[in-house]
Amino acid sequence: MKKVNKVAFCMFATLLIIIIGSLYPARADDFIETEKVTKAIDNIWVLLSAFLVFFMQAGFAMVEAGFTRAKNASNIVMKNLMDFAIGSIAFWLVGFALMFGKDMGGFVGTSGFFLKDNFEHLQLNIPLMSFLIFQTVFAATAATIVSGAMAERTKFIAYCLYSAAISLLIYPIVGHWAWGGGWLSKMGFIDFAGSTVVHSVGGWAALIGAAMLGPRTGKYSKDGRVNAIPGHSITLAALGTFILWFGWFGFNPGSTLSGLDEKIGYIAINTNTAAAMGANAAMIFTWIKYKKPDVSMTLNGALAGLVAITAGCAAVNIIGSAIIGCLAGILVVISVEFIDKRLKIDDPVGAVSVHGVCGAFGTIMVGLFATETGLLYGGGIKQLLIQATGAAATFLWTCATIFVLFSIIKGTVGLRVSEEEEVEGLDVIEHGTTAYGDFVLKP
Amino acid sequence: MKKVNKVAFCMFATLLIIIIGSLYPARADDFIETEKVTKAIDNIWVLLSAFLVFFMQAGFAMVEAGFTRAKNASNIVMKNLMDFAIGSIAFWLVGFALMFGKDMGGFVGTSGFFLKDNFEHLQLNIPLMSFLIFQTVFAATAATIVSGAMAERTKFIAYCLYSAAISLLIYPIVGHWAWGGGWLSKMGFIDFAGSTVVHSVGGWAALIGAAMLGPRTGKYSKDGRVNAIPGHSITLAALGTFILWFGWFGFNPGSTLSGLDEKIGYIAINTNTAAAMGANAAMIFTWIKYKKPDVSMTLNGALAGLVAITAGCAAVNIIGSAIIGCLAGILVVISVEFIDKRLKIDDPVGAVSVHGVCGAFGTIMVGLFATETGLLYGGGIKQLLIQATGAAATFLWTCATIFVLFSIIKGTVGLRVSEEEEVEGLDVIEHGTTAYGDFVLKP
Amino acid sequence: MKKVNKVAFCMFATLLIIIIGSLYPARADDFIETEKVTKAIDNIWVLLSAFLVFFMQAGFAMVEAGFTRAKNASNIVMKNLMDFAIGSIAFWLVGFALMFGKDMGGFVGTSGFFLKDNFEHLQLNIPLMSFLIFQTVFAATAATIVSGAMAERTKFIAYCLYSAAISLLIYPIVGHWAWGGGWLSKMGFIDFAGSTVVHSVGGWAALIGAAMLGPRTGKYSKDGRVNAIPGHSITLAALGTFILWFGWFGFNPGSTLSGLDEKIGYIAINTNTAAAMGANAAMIFTWIKYKKPDVSMTLNGALAGLVAITAGCAAVNIIGSAIIGCLAGILVVISVEFIDKRLKIDDPVGAVSVHGVCGAFGTIMVGLFATETGLLYGGGIKQLLIQATGAAATFLWTCATIFVLFSIIKGTVGLRVSEEEEVEGLDVIEHGTTAYGDFVLKP
Amino acid sequence: MKKLECILRPEKLEEIKDALNQLGFHGMTVSQVLGCGQQKGKTEFYRGAEININLLPKIKLELVVNDSEVEKLVDTIIEIARSGKIGDGKIFIYDVHDAIRIRTGERGESAITEF
Amino acid sequence: MKKLECILRPEKLEEIKDALNQLGFHGMTVSQVLGCGQQKGKTEFYRGAEININLLPKIKLELVVNDSEVEKLVDTIIEIARSGKIGDGKIFIYDVHDAIRIRTGERGESAITEF
Amino acid sequence: MKKLECILRPEKLEEIKDALNQLGFHGMTVSQVLGCGQQKGKTEFYRGAEININLLPKIKLELVVNDSEVEKLVDTIIEIARSGKIGDGKIFIYDVHDAIRIRTGERGESAITEF
Ligand SMILES: Nc1ncnc2c1ncn2[C@@H]1O[C@H](COP(=O)(O)OP(=O)(O)O)[C@@H](O)[C@H]1O
Ligand SMILES: Nc1ncnc2c1ncn2[C@@H]1O[C@H](COP(=O)(O)OP(=O)(O)O)[C@@H](O)[C@H]1O
Ligand SMILES: Nc1ncnc2c1ncn2[C@@H]1O[C@H](COP(=O)(O)OP(=O)(O)O)[C@@H](O)[C@H]1O
């Protein structure tokens, strides 16, 4: 029933119900039924999507473990596990309220800490708890991105503290701006599933973290030479990439928050097309650049396409998706090299490039390719400026807060293990274990 | 219907409806439609949940393989595959009838062997086959728990026989008690998704199995020293844990058997919170106890939280879930040590502690934390006693029948490989293969 | 509305509707609502199924990597990634039109290239984009089968070209015959989810590819001896098998294209039963034949059951499924040996046997076991002949076109790496990397 | 000084190490090797094809010791390492020209003497 | 007795093993090593950074034999192992002071004699 | 000719290799070994049970060189490999009876001479 008909309906409702009341008890049930059904469809859609997004944690763990060395593999999977475990609790108690509580000045939510107040202002069509689990897995995605960039040298305790802080505060604030009724959403900022809100936040945090930590021992020679430190399992990295791609089908189409939304298939195909083009582009580009198609870069390319399309997956069409994915696949290669060789920031898995750079890139591209408001479709430059504003504001906020956070951690528990510990490996030093007890490892 | 048609529609509505009123065959269809729709929603919810639960088999395989040695890795994944393959057939032909056939004395189902009779007494809202696949994957979960505890020394043929027996008989009987209309369900026993029915059955079977087998060669020195035998791949174990967590979102929320049930999101968040708290608690507890956060115990902690919340996930609230998960995360560490060092029962993966102990623990906790009937919410002690009864009865039944079963197996085909075979590894001895043909392994 | 109210309702319906007719504009909305709801249910069902089928790519990658050597592991996962990435684009632009465009002569679709035209002739109940993503992941499945059979010796560029061609042309044509309104579908050919259309196409392409490539160096001694070349990770192969099984629950039940179809549970249980029987049969058969239950063959057995039931999963009953799965589990062992030892075609992962042979076998079995038209259920021999025709036509088409394709590739960029490169491994030669940087590998 | 190069069954390593420690020998170097000899490997089936596993996993234990200690060590090792079945392994003895402890620069016998 | 320590290309192992078996030599010990020499490794790119793979996988084959058999063995091995390209490897020959068969306690040449 | 068998800390390998290359020694063979000595392993906890890691990963570097070059090499290696902490490792020196370059058949010193 449409809203415009509501007034008319209400006027006659009394009369009608009197007449039909005794004869027609099921009639009202029928309405309830319809509402219940549509709610249920939305609910299972959101929940199943949330489960898929949860599974991305496994994907991150495998990609990050695969791209780093065997002596740190237990440590990296432990970090991936714990950022989710810590983040889930932090987000439930505090982060969710900051993100979706009643808006204060467009900047932050202020109600619902410990889930105490109600969240009626959100006008959710699904139960609050379903919304909470969906948002929790998103928050955890932002958090987990950083572990890869800071891999192989960060103190475990430092990482745990960081995890709590990003889920508690840093991510929810940006989330509020764009999705919780904050200033960016009021401005018309389009970040459908979180190229900026989730991925850029994670990516920029990774950038600052990796820069403050310094490179892994042996990454840069004294004479300035850049040494490659290959990962220990390309098969696990590939598995992780497939898992992420799979989970992304929850991430993007699920962000409709409604299974009744006819766009969900459209979003799925956009997501897939961008990922495929990202992989294709990265493969061809590295083939030309290095004479051979680089496996790890191609895996990154697929992820770059996914990250880049996340903002615009509901706003651009399939051609737009293909172009955005293709550009992201090239951009990620250039960015990885630039960060590695020019900035000399050591990001073992390419998290900054994939999530930070391609997240911002994808967000801005919406200003060009959005079929309703994009520059290339005659929408003028407005959307583009809004997109750029959102990307820039997120960059500034994340860098600033993460810098403060890591400075505090550095000054207290310390950020980095000693060189000796790094050489021996974090698994033994931090956890008293080795990941591969039975295998003979190279020196 | 498009908006442009609205005006036209309104003009003719009165006329039309008068005319078609009595001729209105679609009316009845409409009811059918509603029923069909709600059925379909329940059906796809149950099926997708069943698929997620099926995927837990992969999780178990990876956790168990990861926590044991490379020389037995083919054997352990083979066992995980075969308990599902054998169990699926056994449960279809016999187990399902014992569990859900017409009740006899509250103890066992007696109709529907080979799926012959009808199951109308179940008053299912979903097709029988959907219910069967859902129940099959649950049965297989109970079965597969045992392989980890008995890993690295059990004869393959013995394991196959065990698999058939638990799916055929031991699990379905307990299942009947609690879920098939048996005495426990009549009593008001709450085990929503199977902390007791599934996990404790598996866990206690694992306990008896591991005890009867004896420890792996080299696990306990003659002087009583307990030797650690580290697993061969923490990355695979972590992957398995993530997969299990993912699958649990089918296990618990799916157990509503209805996608229309508004509680599914609530159950999902409870599940997630308990798992997160389990991991957090295990990490902190081992950090204090062993000076370093133990990776494999933390993985167990997450699973402990999941197992413990399975009984009460629909009955307790999020705070209750957090507490249950937290306690389970600590309990699992204590239990692993107790079984390993005091009982000297060698359980390579911690299956007894995770599934048996935390399953029973979680079941009993429902008596305290259930918001409607729990002691802490003013429900008195009754629920607590019922829960304890259910947990105890399951313990006794499982231990007794499994003891008989393994005694028979021991007396016939034999339970354990020879020491020589154990030293060489089950992969070569039992299957004529090695899991990692290309890798150099340590002695 | 309860059924008991129906009589009362009917009696008053005419009266009521006259009265409320003009007052009740929501009536029409209500229809729309119902249609929207049923569409949404179908839509989310198809999409979630598509996501599961997508995830099979990870399964293929793990199975194929696990069954081949460590020195080629990066290459094989790269091939699995790229056939999906290339195939997604090729199918979107051209393949989909050939398969589902307006029929020409029962042979090929002719409209909708670049997704330009409309596809109203398909009378889809779901949005076109949802249908496209579902069909894309199917097309990619056919493509990816081949990489395993041609593993460890195929040039990467050759594989990329092959990928494009099968998704662009070879698969879509067969798809049109059976599913796009072509001659096979008109004839009454039953291939519900693609034993023939997807798996046999992949399998026969694999056969021709492996035959044209020749065996891996060292596979056959000069004296004719057949040497085993064991894979490098049975754990990954097992993981892949579980993932494939999981994904198959999207593949088969999802092929109803409707979540309202009550058969989806029935199809799921048939799928599971055949897989379980396939594993059981292969295990027992190899146990008898080689004295030990062969792990890799049992994994193949489960897949063989899945492939074989794919054609008939909606047409046969659970007993039929069990028999088909069981026979497929035995057939795959015989076929692997036959191809390996008699034909001396080197198929490292058994792709030809699993997908080609068991796909054709399962298709033909529908002619026996289909409960409505099958020979064993009194339906006469007609269905059997139709099934055989479809299987044979697909065999001929695929072999012919693939032979031409690979001949062209051979004559241009070349099909096979040099022996030296093969000895060193494709990872280093083709991609300048190694999959397992930290592990010591055997010679 | 002599070097004892012992090819042993992998499962004996721990016990031998313990015995040597008790004799006061803590210094040794261990590596994984594959051995071939009269001990026949197994013939297994992998996917229906025969596979001869004729390189069997062994442990190589290297000990550099003073000449006077050789016999005592040989006896100890033989006692534990012997199972009586083919494949128990060998001990090869070589002359060592010199030894140097990197940490201190000590040479000769004192390089392998513990304190 | 002499020990032949042969550094070989991995892919030659099987063939050499077969040839030695045909000459009646069944006893040998194999290990994985990494070799460095005039054979230059490859320069590859990993994520855009150059990587020098200059430790190349080689096989070390150790054979303890009677003095009289050395030349025959050397010839056989060279024949098969030689590809003519840089990196074919080396054979180093050492004196062996003594050999012991653990299973029987036999010493000297009889420790390496097969029956 | 002499063989230098150096047991080293794994993390020193790259640096030593570079230093040797600069001295003009390109030929060497490296393998992974596990060492036991005065350097004590760690006691860790795995699932609550103590675990003694007393076989520590080391690198074995083998160099066959002319007699005259031994001292120079020993000095270079010691200089880099020494950290001063227990566990720096040893260098054992053996006589080499003969050396053969498989590719050319050259024997003796010329087998290890580079061009
Ligand atoms: N001539 C040899 N040179 C080097 N190693 C040998 C030689 N003969 C035997 N070995 C090593 O000793 C191991 C045991 O030898 P084998 O002949 O099988 O048994 P046994 O020593 O009991 O007679 C072999 O696996 C191999 O590693
Ligand atoms: N001086 C040496 N000491 C020990 N091993 C050596 C020495 N020189 C070469 N090797 C080993 O022999 C292998 C082949 O040597 P290389 O110089 O590359 O080729 P070639 O033997 O054909 O001249 C090396 O990879 C290394 O393992
Ligand atoms: N007698 C020995 N024979 C063979 N290898 C030895 C011997 N003693 C020590 N090693 C090797 O040298 C390494 C270092 O020895 P260790 O006693 O720990 O320290 P350091 O050489 O500084 O005194 C050991 O790990 C072991 O590999």
PDB file of N, CA, C and O in Angstrom, chain B residues 225 420 423-424 428-429 431-434 440-443, chain D residues 10-11 13 18 30 32 42 44-46 51 53 59 85:
ATOM      1  N   ARG B 225      56.256 -37.440  31.987  1.00  0.00           N
ATOM      2  CA  ARG B 225      56.292 -36.140  31.356  1.00  0.00           C
ATOM      3  C   ARG B 225      55.300 -36.096  30.183  1.00  0.00           C
ATOM      4  O   ARG B 225      55.149 -37.071  29.448  1.00  0.00           O
ATOM      5  N   GLU B 420      54.695 -49.501  15.008  1.00  0.00           N
ATOM      6  CA  GLU B 420      55.519 -49.287  13.818  1.00  0.00           C
ATOM      7  C   GLU B 420      54.774 -48.481  12.757  1.00  0.00           C
ATOM      8  O   GLU B 420      55.307 -47.555  12.155  1.00  0.00           O
ATOM      9  N   VAL B 423      54.458 -44.902  13.760  1.00  0.00           N
ATOM     10  CA  VAL B 423      55.689 -44.141  13.543  1.00  0.00           C
ATOM     11  C   VAL B 423      55.834 -43.765  12.077  1.00  0.00           C
ATOM     12  O   VAL B 423      56.192 -42.642  11.745  1.00  0.00           O
ATOM     13  N   GLU B 424      55.530 -44.698  11.221  1.00  0.00           N
ATOM     14  CA  GLU B 424      55.670 -44.402   9.793  1.00  0.00           C
ATOM     15  C   GLU B 424      54.589 -43.430   9.313  1.00  0.00           C
ATOM     16  O   GLU B 424      54.794 -42.677   8.359  1.00  0.00           O
ATOM     17  N   VAL B 428      50.873 -43.462   4.740  1.00  0.00           N
ATOM     18  CA  VAL B 428      51.546 -44.497   3.968  1.00  0.00           C
ATOM     19  C   VAL B 428      50.960 -45.863   4.283  1.00  0.00           C
ATOM     20  O   VAL B 428      50.671 -46.665   3.383  1.00  0.00           O
ATOM     21  N   ILE B 429      50.771 -46.120   5.576  1.00  0.00           N
ATOM     22  CA  ILE B 429      50.352 -47.455   5.993  1.00  0.00           C
ATOM     23  C   ILE B 429      48.923 -47.765   5.560  1.00  0.00           C
ATOM     24  O   ILE B 429      48.627 -48.829   5.031  1.00  0.00           O
ATOM     25  N   HIS B 431      46.860 -45.840   3.513  1.00  0.00           N
ATOM     26  CA  HIS B 431      46.381 -45.407   2.207  1.00  0.00           C
ATOM     27  C   HIS B 431      47.447 -45.456   1.116  1.00  0.00           C
ATOM     28  O   HIS B 431      47.165 -45.134  -0.030  1.00  0.00           O
ATOM     29  N   GLY B 432      48.667 -45.813   1.503  1.00  0.00           N
ATOM     30  CA  GLY B 432      49.711 -45.906   0.487  1.00  0.00           C
ATOM     31  C   GLY B 432      50.030 -44.593  -0.181  1.00  0.00           C
ATOM     32  O   GLY B 432      50.338 -44.549  -1.368  1.00  0.00           O
ATOM     33  N   THR B 433      49.971 -43.528   0.579  1.00  0.00           N
ATOM     34  CA  THR B 433      50.207 -42.230  -0.027  1.00  0.00           C
ATOM     35  C   THR B 433      50.852 -41.306   0.994  1.00  0.00           C
ATOM     36  O   THR B 433      50.984 -41.654   2.166  1.00  0.00           O
ATOM     37  N   THR B 434      51.294 -40.155   0.551  1.00  0.00           N
ATOM     38  CA  THR B 434      51.701 -39.122   1.494  1.00  0.00           C
ATOM     39  C   THR B 434      50.945 -37.865   1.125  1.00  0.00           C
ATOM     40  O   THR B 434      50.604 -37.658  -0.035  1.00  0.00           O
ATOM     41  N   VAL B 440      59.904 -31.409   1.987  1.00  0.00           N
ATOM     42  CA  VAL B 440      60.805 -32.116   2.891  1.00  0.00           C
ATOM     43  C   VAL B 440      60.254 -31.954   4.303  1.00  0.00           C
ATOM     44  O   VAL B 440      59.996 -30.830   4.754  1.00  0.00           O
ATOM     45  N   LEU B 441      60.026 -33.078   4.950  1.00  0.00           N
ATOM     46  CA  LEU B 441      59.466 -33.037   6.291  1.00  0.00           C
ATOM     47  C   LEU B 441      60.526 -33.293   7.335  1.00  0.00           C
ATOM     48  O   LEU B 441      61.538 -33.949   7.064  1.00  0.00           O
ATOM     49  N   LYS B 442      60.316 -32.806   8.514  1.00  0.00           N
ATOM     50  CA  LYS B 442      61.239 -33.061   9.616  1.00  0.00           C
ATOM     51  C   LYS B 442      61.102 -34.502  10.071  1.00  0.00           C
ATOM     52  O   LYS B 442      60.074 -35.140   9.844  1.00  0.00           O
ATOM     53  N   PRO B 443      62.131 -35.016  10.730  1.00  0.00           N
ATOM     54  CA  PRO B 443      62.077 -36.397  11.206  1.00  0.00           C
ATOM     55  C   PRO B 443      60.941 -36.571  12.207  1.00  0.00           C
ATOM     56  O   PRO B 443      60.654 -35.669  12.959  1.00  0.00           O
TER      57      PRO B 443
ATOM     58  N   PRO D  10      64.759 -42.254  11.439  1.00  0.00           N
ATOM     59  CA  PRO D  10      64.296 -40.984  12.030  1.00  0.00           C
ATOM     60  C   PRO D  10      63.752 -41.146  13.446  1.00  0.00           C
ATOM     61  O   PRO D  10      63.982 -40.304  14.310  1.00  0.00           O
ATOM     62  N   GLU D  11      63.040 -42.222  13.688  1.00  0.00           N
ATOM     63  CA  GLU D  11      62.367 -42.346  14.987  1.00  0.00           C
ATOM     64  C   GLU D  11      63.344 -42.586  16.133  1.00  0.00           C
ATOM     65  O   GLU D  11      62.961 -42.505  17.299  1.00  0.00           O
ATOM     66  N   LEU D  13      66.077 -40.766  16.635  1.00  0.00           N
ATOM     67  CA  LEU D  13      66.853 -39.558  16.909  1.00  0.00           C
ATOM     68  C   LEU D  13      66.764 -39.085  18.354  1.00  0.00           C
ATOM     69  O   LEU D  13      67.790 -38.878  19.017  1.00  0.00           O
ATOM     70  N   ASP D  18      69.325 -38.047  23.545  1.00  0.00           N
ATOM     71  CA  ASP D  18      69.323 -38.105  25.007  1.00  0.00           C
ATOM     72  C   ASP D  18      70.526 -38.879  25.534  1.00  0.00           C
ATOM     73  O   ASP D  18      71.190 -38.457  26.492  1.00  0.00           O
ATOM     74  N   VAL D  30      72.215 -32.129  12.835  1.00  0.00           N
ATOM     75  CA  VAL D  30      71.277 -33.120  12.315  1.00  0.00           C
ATOM     76  C   VAL D  30      70.712 -32.633  10.985  1.00  0.00           C
ATOM     77  O   VAL D  30      70.461 -31.446  10.818  1.00  0.00           O
ATOM     78  N   GLN D  32      67.984 -33.895   7.515  1.00  0.00           N
ATOM     79  CA  GLN D  32      67.121 -34.883   6.854  1.00  0.00           C
ATOM     80  C   GLN D  32      67.794 -35.352   5.582  1.00  0.00           C
ATOM     81  O   GLN D  32      68.219 -34.517   4.783  1.00  0.00           O
ATOM     82  N   LYS D  42      58.535 -49.356  -0.314  1.00  0.00           N
ATOM     83  CA  LYS D  42      57.224 -49.972  -0.555  1.00  0.00           C
ATOM     84  C   LYS D  42      56.789 -49.691  -1.985  1.00  0.00           C
ATOM     85  O   LYS D  42      57.157 -48.681  -2.583  1.00  0.00           O
ATOM     86  N   GLU D  44      53.547 -48.692  -3.709  1.00  0.00           N
ATOM     87  CA  GLU D  44      52.203 -48.218  -3.398  1.00  0.00           C
ATOM     88  C   GLU D  44      51.466 -47.936  -4.693  1.00  0.00           C
ATOM     89  O   GLU D  44      52.064 -47.910  -5.770  1.00  0.00           O
ATOM     90  N   PHE D  45      50.171 -47.724  -4.555  1.00  0.00           N
ATOM     91  CA  PHE D  45      49.380 -47.309  -5.701  1.00  0.00           C
ATOM     92  C   PHE D  45      48.947 -45.862  -5.502  1.00  0.00           C
ATOM     93  O   PHE D  45      48.454 -45.509  -4.435  1.00  0.00           O
ATOM     94  N   TYR D  46      49.164 -45.063  -6.494  1.00  0.00           N
ATOM     95  CA  TYR D  46      48.615 -43.715  -6.462  1.00  0.00           C
ATOM     96  C   TYR D  46      47.749 -43.575  -7.697  1.00  0.00           C
ATOM     97  O   TYR D  46      48.248 -43.612  -8.811  1.00  0.00           O
ATOM     98  N   ILE D  51      53.781 -46.969  -7.628  1.00  0.00           N
ATOM     99  CA  ILE D  51      54.770 -45.968  -7.281  1.00  0.00           C
ATOM    100  C   ILE D  51      55.759 -46.606  -6.325  1.00  0.00           C
ATOM    101  O   ILE D  51      55.387 -47.228  -5.344  1.00  0.00           O
ATOM    102  N   ILE D  53      58.481 -46.226  -3.737  1.00  0.00           N
ATOM    103  CA  ILE D  53      59.112 -45.290  -2.816  1.00  0.00           C
ATOM    104  C   ILE D  53      60.436 -45.915  -2.388  1.00  0.00           C
ATOM    105  O   ILE D  53      60.506 -46.680  -1.440  1.00  0.00           O
ATOM    106  N   ILE D  59      67.823 -39.986   8.920  1.00  0.00           N
ATOM    107  CA  ILE D  59      68.409 -38.846   9.608  1.00  0.00           C
ATOM    108  C   ILE D  59      69.929 -38.965   9.522  1.00  0.00           C
ATOM    109  O   ILE D  59      70.475 -40.050   9.703  1.00  0.00           O
ATOM    110  N   LYS D  85      66.707 -54.965  11.982  1.00  0.00           N
ATOM    111  CA  LYS D  85      66.100 -55.123  10.650  1.00  0.00           C
ATOM    112  C   LYS D  85      66.882 -54.322   9.622  1.00  0.00           C
ATOM    113  O   LYS D  85      67.519 -53.313   9.950  1.00  0.00           O
TER     114      LYS D  85
END
